[in-house]
Amino acid sequence: MKKTVYIDLDNTLADYLGMCDEMHISPAEAKHTVGFFRKLRPMPGAVEAYDKLNEHFNVYILSTGPWSNPHSLCEKVEWVKEHLPSAYKNIIFSHHKDLNRGDYLIDDSEKNGAKEFVGTHVKIHSPEFPDWNSVIRYIFEKENIWTFDSKGELLITIMSSLAQEESRSISENITWGQRKRFSDGKVSM
């Protein structure tokens, strides 16, 4: 049975603070702004990390919505449909993240029950987990999920290149042989 991973949306999957800077508004003001959540861009590596996790775990997006901006919930669903289309039926909204049971919670905050989550709270953007690569590496190592290291990936790249070159060489040899037989008047059908 697959283990369960919950991932926060704001400033974990989606760049909340970056959009605040771009729009020249405070984070407190942003959460009350209609249309704000729809404009967020994915955090670097977030979409790829979601896809990797989704291959091995049951993954749910676990987010809160400000009470003062009911539009935020719809905007977050629309954001997920655009950037993570396979996840839009796996969205949970709660101000009490600790009520959800699972193995991992990836969140940039300890608020809304994240600190009390029963399971492993992976606090992204912390010194221990500064980015998505460190999060994936930690969870995959803890779960003994084997992925290629850079040496393995390099070896696969080299082997693929050699196989492609061999295939090209065989194709050229066959083409040369057919042309040679044709020029010698030995046409076969």
C-alpha positions as YAML, in Angstrom:
chain: A
units: angstrom
residues:
- id: 1
  name: MET
  ca: [0.00, 0.00, 0.00]
- id: 2
  name: LYS
  ca: [1.31, 3.44, -0.95]
- id: 3
  name: LYS
  ca: [2.18, 5.91, 1.76]
- id: 4
  name: THR
  ca: [0.51, 9.32, 1.89]
- id: 5
  name: VAL
  ca: [2.16, 12.70, 1.29]
- id: 6
  name: TYR
  ca: [0.42, 16.04, 1.83]
- id: 7
  name: ILE
  ca: [1.85, 19.14, 0.18]
- id: 8
  name: ASP
  ca: [1.00, 22.72, 1.09]
- id: 9
  name: LEU
  ca: [0.24, 25.09, -1.78]
- id: 10
  name: ASP
  ca: [1.21, 28.65, -0.78]
- id: 11
  name: ASN
  ca: [4.97, 29.16, -0.87]
- id: 12
  name: THR
  ca: [5.52, 25.41, -1.16]
- id: 13
  name: LEU
  ca: [4.12, 24.53, -4.59]
- id: 14
  name: ALA
  ca: [3.21, 28.11, -5.59]
- id: 15
  name: ASP
  ca: [5.42, 31.19, -5.22]
- id: 16
  name: TYR
  ca: [3.29, 33.28, -2.84]
- id: 17
  name: LEU
  ca: [6.03, 35.62, -1.63]
- id: 18
  name: GLY
  ca: [7.44, 36.12, -5.12]
- id: 19
  name: MET
  ca: [4.05, 37.32, -6.36]
- id: 20
  name: CYS
  ca: [3.72, 39.63, -3.34]
- id: 21
  name: ASP
  ca: [7.03, 41.22, -4.31]
- id: 22
  name: GLU
  ca: [6.00, 41.47, -7.95]
- id: 23
  name: MET
  ca: [2.67, 43.10, -7.09]
- id: 24
  name: HIS
  ca: [4.25, 45.33, -4.39]
- id: 25
  name: ILE
  ca: [1.83, 44.18, -1.70]
- id: 26
  name: SER
  ca: [2.38, 42.63, 1.70]
- id: 27
  name: PRO
  ca: [1.66, 38.94, 2.30]
- id: 28
  name: ALA
  ca: [-1.11, 39.95, 4.70]
- id: 29
  name: GLU
  ca: [-2.72, 42.15, 2.03]
- id: 30
  name: ALA
  ca: [-2.25, 39.53, -0.71]
- id: 31
  name: LYS
  ca: [-4.41, 36.89, 0.93]
- id: 32
  name: HIS
  ca: [-7.36, 39.31, 0.89]
- id: 33
  name: THR
  ca: [-6.85, 40.26, -2.77]
- id: 34
  name: VAL
  ca: [-9.32, 38.68, -5.19]
- id: 35
  name: GLY
  ca: [-7.44, 37.12, -8.11]
- id: 36
  name: PHE
  ca: [-4.11, 36.91, -6.30]
- id: 37
  name: PHE
  ca: [-3.92, 33.12, -5.90]
- id: 38
  name: ARG
  ca: [-4.71, 32.50, -9.57]
- id: 39
  name: LYS
  ca: [-1.64, 34.53, -10.62]
- id: 40
  name: LEU
  ca: [0.93, 32.54, -8.64]
- id: 41
  name: ARG
  ca: [3.72, 30.79, -10.49]
- id: 42
  name: PRO
  ca: [5.07, 27.38, -9.48]
- id: 43
  name: MET
  ca: [8.05, 27.33, -7.15]
- id: 44
  name: PRO
  ca: [11.25, 26.19, -8.88]
- id: 45
  name: GLY
  ca: [11.20, 22.39, -9.15]
- id: 46
  name: ALA
  ca: [7.76, 22.05, -7.54]
- id: 47
  name: VAL
  ca: [5.87, 20.57, -10.50]
- id: 48
  name: GLU
  ca: [8.64, 18.06, -11.20]
- id: 49
  name: ALA
  ca: [8.83, 17.13, -7.50]
- id: 50
  name: TYR
  ca: [5.06, 16.62, -7.36]
- id: 51
  name: ASP
  ca: [5.27, 14.29, -10.36]
- id: 52
  name: LYS
  ca: [8.13, 12.29, -8.80]
- id: 53
  name: LEU
  ca: [6.27, 11.95, -5.51]
- id: 54
  name: ASN
  ca: [3.06, 11.01, -7.28]
- id: 55
  name: GLU
  ca: [4.81, 8.03, -8.90]
- id: 56
  name: HIS
  ca: [5.47, 6.46, -5.49]
- id: 57
  name: PHE
  ca: [2.93, 7.91, -3.04]
- id: 58
  name: ASN
  ca: [-0.68, 8.96, -2.66]
- id: 59
  name: VAL
  ca: [-0.24, 12.72, -2.89]
- id: 60
  name: TYR
  ca: [-2.74, 15.34, -1.75]
- id: 61
  name: ILE
  ca: [-2.54, 19.10, -1.77]
- id: 62
  name: LEU
  ca: [-3.38, 20.35, 1.71]
- id: 63
  name: SER
  ca: [-3.94, 24.08, 1.88]
- id: 64
  name: THR
  ca: [-5.80, 26.69, 3.86]
- id: 65
  name: GLY
  ca: [-7.95, 29.50, 2.53]
- id: 66
  name: PRO
  ca: [-8.32, 32.88, 4.19]
- id: 67
  name: TRP
  ca: [-11.81, 33.32, 5.65]
- id: 68
  name: SER
  ca: [-11.84, 36.91, 4.39]
- id: 69
  name: ASN
  ca: [-11.40, 35.84, 0.75]
- id: 70
  name: PRO
  ca: [-13.73, 32.96, -0.20]
- id: 71
  name: HIS
  ca: [-12.60, 33.37, -3.84]
- id: 72
  name: SER
  ca: [-9.18, 32.04, -2.80]
- id: 73
  name: LEU
  ca: [-10.47, 28.46, -2.66]
- id: 74
  name: CYS
  ca: [-11.72, 28.54, -6.25]
- id: 75
  name: GLU
  ca: [-8.56, 30.30, -7.37]
- id: 76
  name: LYS
  ca: [-6.40, 27.61, -5.78]
- id: 77
  name: VAL
  ca: [-8.39, 24.87, -7.50]
- id: 78
  name: GLU
  ca: [-7.94, 26.70, -10.83]
- id: 79
  name: TRP
  ca: [-4.21, 27.05, -10.14]
- id: 80
  name: VAL
  ca: [-3.92, 23.31, -9.52]
- id: 81
  name: LYS
  ca: [-5.90, 22.50, -12.68]
- id: 82
  name: GLU
  ca: [-3.48, 24.61, -14.72]
- id: 83
  name: HIS
  ca: [-0.17, 23.59, -13.17]
- id: 84
  name: LEU
  ca: [-0.88, 20.10, -11.77]
- id: 85
  name: PRO
  ca: [-3.85, 18.81, -13.79]
- id: 86
  name: SER
  ca: [-3.65, 15.29, -12.37]
- id: 87
  name: ALA
  ca: [-4.00, 16.64, -8.82]
- id: 88
  name: TYR
  ca: [-7.15, 18.71, -8.95]
- id: 89
  name: LYS
  ca: [-9.31, 15.97, -7.40]
- id: 90
  name: ASN
  ca: [-6.75, 15.54, -4.61]
- id: 91
  name: ILE
  ca: [-7.13, 18.94, -2.93]
- id: 92
  name: ILE
  ca: [-8.04, 19.30, 0.73]
- id: 93
  name: PHE
  ca: [-8.73, 22.65, 2.38]
- id: 94
  name: SER
  ca: [-8.32, 22.78, 6.15]
- id: 95
  name: HIS
  ca: [-7.15, 25.16, 8.84]
- id: 96
  name: HIS
  ca: [-6.29, 22.07, 10.92]
- id: 97
  name: LYS
  ca: [-3.70, 20.12, 8.93]
- id: 98
  name: ASP
  ca: [-3.03, 17.89, 11.93]
- id: 99
  name: LEU
  ca: [-6.47, 16.30, 11.48]
- id: 100
  name: ASN
  ca: [-5.22, 14.59, 8.32]
- id: 101
  name: ARG
  ca: [-3.39, 11.30, 8.76]
- id: 102
  name: GLY
  ca: [-0.46, 10.49, 6.57]
- id: 103
  name: ASP
  ca: [3.25, 9.84, 6.43]
- id: 104
  name: TYR
  ca: [4.63, 13.20, 5.28]
- id: 105
  name: LEU
  ca: [3.53, 16.82, 5.24]
- id: 106
  name: ILE
  ca: [5.64, 19.13, 3.10]
- id: 107
  name: ASP
  ca: [4.93, 22.69, 4.24]
- id: 108
  name: ASP
  ca: [6.87, 25.94, 4.62]
- id: 109
  name: SER
  ca: [5.10, 26.78, 7.89]
- id: 110
  name: GLU
  ca: [4.33, 25.33, 11.28]
- id: 111
  name: LYS
  ca: [0.94, 27.08, 11.42]
- id: 112
  name: ASN
  ca: [-2.55, 25.65, 10.92]
- id: 113
  name: GLY
  ca: [-1.69, 22.35, 12.56]
- id: 114
  name: ALA
  ca: [1.47, 21.65, 10.53]
- id: 115
  name: LYS
  ca: [3.62, 21.55, 13.66]
- id: 116
  name: GLU
  ca: [1.24, 19.04, 15.29]
- id: 117
  name: PHE
  ca: [0.98, 16.81, 12.19]
- id: 118
  name: VAL
  ca: [1.26, 13.12, 13.10]
- id: 119
  name: GLY
  ca: [3.89, 11.92, 10.66]
- id: 120
  name: THR
  ca: [7.00, 13.61, 9.35]
- id: 121
  name: HIS
  ca: [6.74, 17.36, 8.82]
- id: 122
  name: VAL
  ca: [9.24, 18.32, 6.10]
- id: 123
  name: LYS
  ca: [9.64, 22.08, 6.43]
- id: 124
  name: ILE
  ca: [10.67, 23.26, 2.97]
- id: 125
  name: HIS
  ca: [12.74, 26.48, 2.75]
- id: 126
  name: SER
  ca: [14.35, 25.64, 6.08]
- id: 127
  name: PRO
  ca: [18.12, 25.13, 6.50]
- id: 128
  name: GLU
  ca: [17.57, 21.35, 6.38]
- id: 129
  name: PHE
  ca: [15.30, 21.46, 3.30]
- id: 130
  name: PRO
  ca: [16.18, 24.59, 1.31]
- id: 131
  name: ASP
  ca: [14.61, 23.41, -1.96]
- id: 132
  name: TRP
  ca: [12.60, 20.67, -3.64]
- id: 133
  name: ASN
  ca: [15.68, 18.58, -4.51]
- id: 134
  name: SER
  ca: [16.57, 18.26, -0.82]
- id: 135
  name: VAL
  ca: [12.98, 17.30, 0.02]
- id: 136
  name: ILE
  ca: [12.83, 14.58, -2.65]
- id: 137
  name: ARG
  ca: [16.27, 13.26, -1.73]
- id: 138
  name: TYR
  ca: [15.29, 13.02, 1.97]
- id: 139
  name: ILE
  ca: [11.95, 11.28, 1.43]
- id: 140
  name: PHE
  ca: [13.27, 8.89, -1.22]
- id: 141
  name: GLU
  ca: [16.29, 7.93, 0.91]
- id: 142
  name: LYS
  ca: [14.09, 7.44, 3.98]
- id: 143
  name: GLU
  ca: [11.72, 5.21, 1.97]
- id: 144
  name: ASN
  ca: [14.56, 3.38, 0.16]
- id: 145
  name: ILE
  ca: [13.27, 4.47, -3.23]
- id: 146
  name: TRP
  ca: [16.15, 3.98, -5.62]
- id: 147
  name: THR
  ca: [16.74, 6.68, -8.19]
- id: 148
  name: PHE
  ca: [19.78, 7.26, -10.31]
- id: 149
  name: ASP
  ca: [22.51, 9.41, -8.91]
- id: 150
  name: SER
  ca: [24.38, 11.68, -11.32]
- id: 151
  name: LYS
  ca: [26.83, 8.88, -12.21]
- id: 152
  name: GLY
  ca: [23.98, 6.51, -13.07]
- id: 153
  name: GLU
  ca: [22.27, 9.15, -15.18]
- id: 154
  name: LEU
  ca: [25.56, 9.87, -16.99]
- id: 155
  name: LEU
  ca: [26.03, 6.16, -17.69]
- id: 156
  name: ILE
  ca: [22.49, 5.88, -19.11]
- id: 157
  name: THR
  ca: [23.12, 8.97, -21.28]
- id: 158
  name: ILE
  ca: [26.37, 7.51, -22.63]
- id: 159
  name: MET
  ca: [24.79, 4.10, -23.28]
- id: 160
  name: SER
  ca: [21.84, 5.73, -25.05]
- id: 161
  name: SER
  ca: [24.20, 7.74, -27.20]
- id: 162
  name: LEU
  ca: [26.17, 4.62, -28.12]
- id: 163
  name: ALA
  ca: [23.00, 2.70, -28.97]
- id: 164
  name: GLN
  ca: [21.78, 5.57, -31.13]
- id: 165
  name: GLU
  ca: [25.12, 5.75, -32.94]
- id: 166
  name: GLU
  ca: [25.11, 1.98, -33.52]
- id: 167
  name: SER
  ca: [21.57, 2.15, -34.91]
- id: 168
  name: ARG
  ca: [22.60, 4.99, -37.26]
- id: 169
  name: SER
  ca: [25.64, 3.01, -38.39]
- id: 170
  name: ILE
  ca: [23.58, -0.11, -39.12]
- id: 171
  name: SER
  ca: [21.06, 1.98, -41.07]
- id: 172
  name: GLU
  ca: [23.85, 3.56, -43.14]
- id: 173
  name: ASN
  ca: [25.35, 0.13, -43.86]
- id: 174
  name: ILE
  ca: [22.00, -1.26, -45.03]
- id: 175
  name: THR
  ca: [21.40, 1.82, -47.21]
- id: 176
  name: TRP
  ca: [24.93, 1.55, -48.70]
- id: 177
  name: GLY
  ca: [24.42, -2.18, -49.41]
- id: 178
  name: GLN
  ca: [21.11, -1.52, -51.20]
- id: 179
  name: ARG
  ca: [22.65, 1.26, -53.30]
- id: 180
  name: LYS
  ca: [25.65, -0.93, -54.15]
- id: 181
  name: ARG
  ca: [23.42, -3.83, -55.28]
- id: 182
  name: PHE
  ca: [21.31, -1.39, -57.31]
- id: 183
  name: SER
  ca: [24.39, 0.11, -59.00]
- id: 184
  name: ASP
  ca: [25.65, -3.44, -59.75]
- id: 185
  name: GLY
  ca: [22.29, -4.21, -61.38]
- id: 186
  name: LYS
  ca: [21.22, -6.63, -58.67]
- id: 187
  name: VAL
  ca: [17.75, -5.32, -57.84]
- id: 188
  name: SER
  ca: [15.61, -7.50, -55.59]
- id: 189
  name: MET
  ca: [11.98, -6.98, -54.72]
...
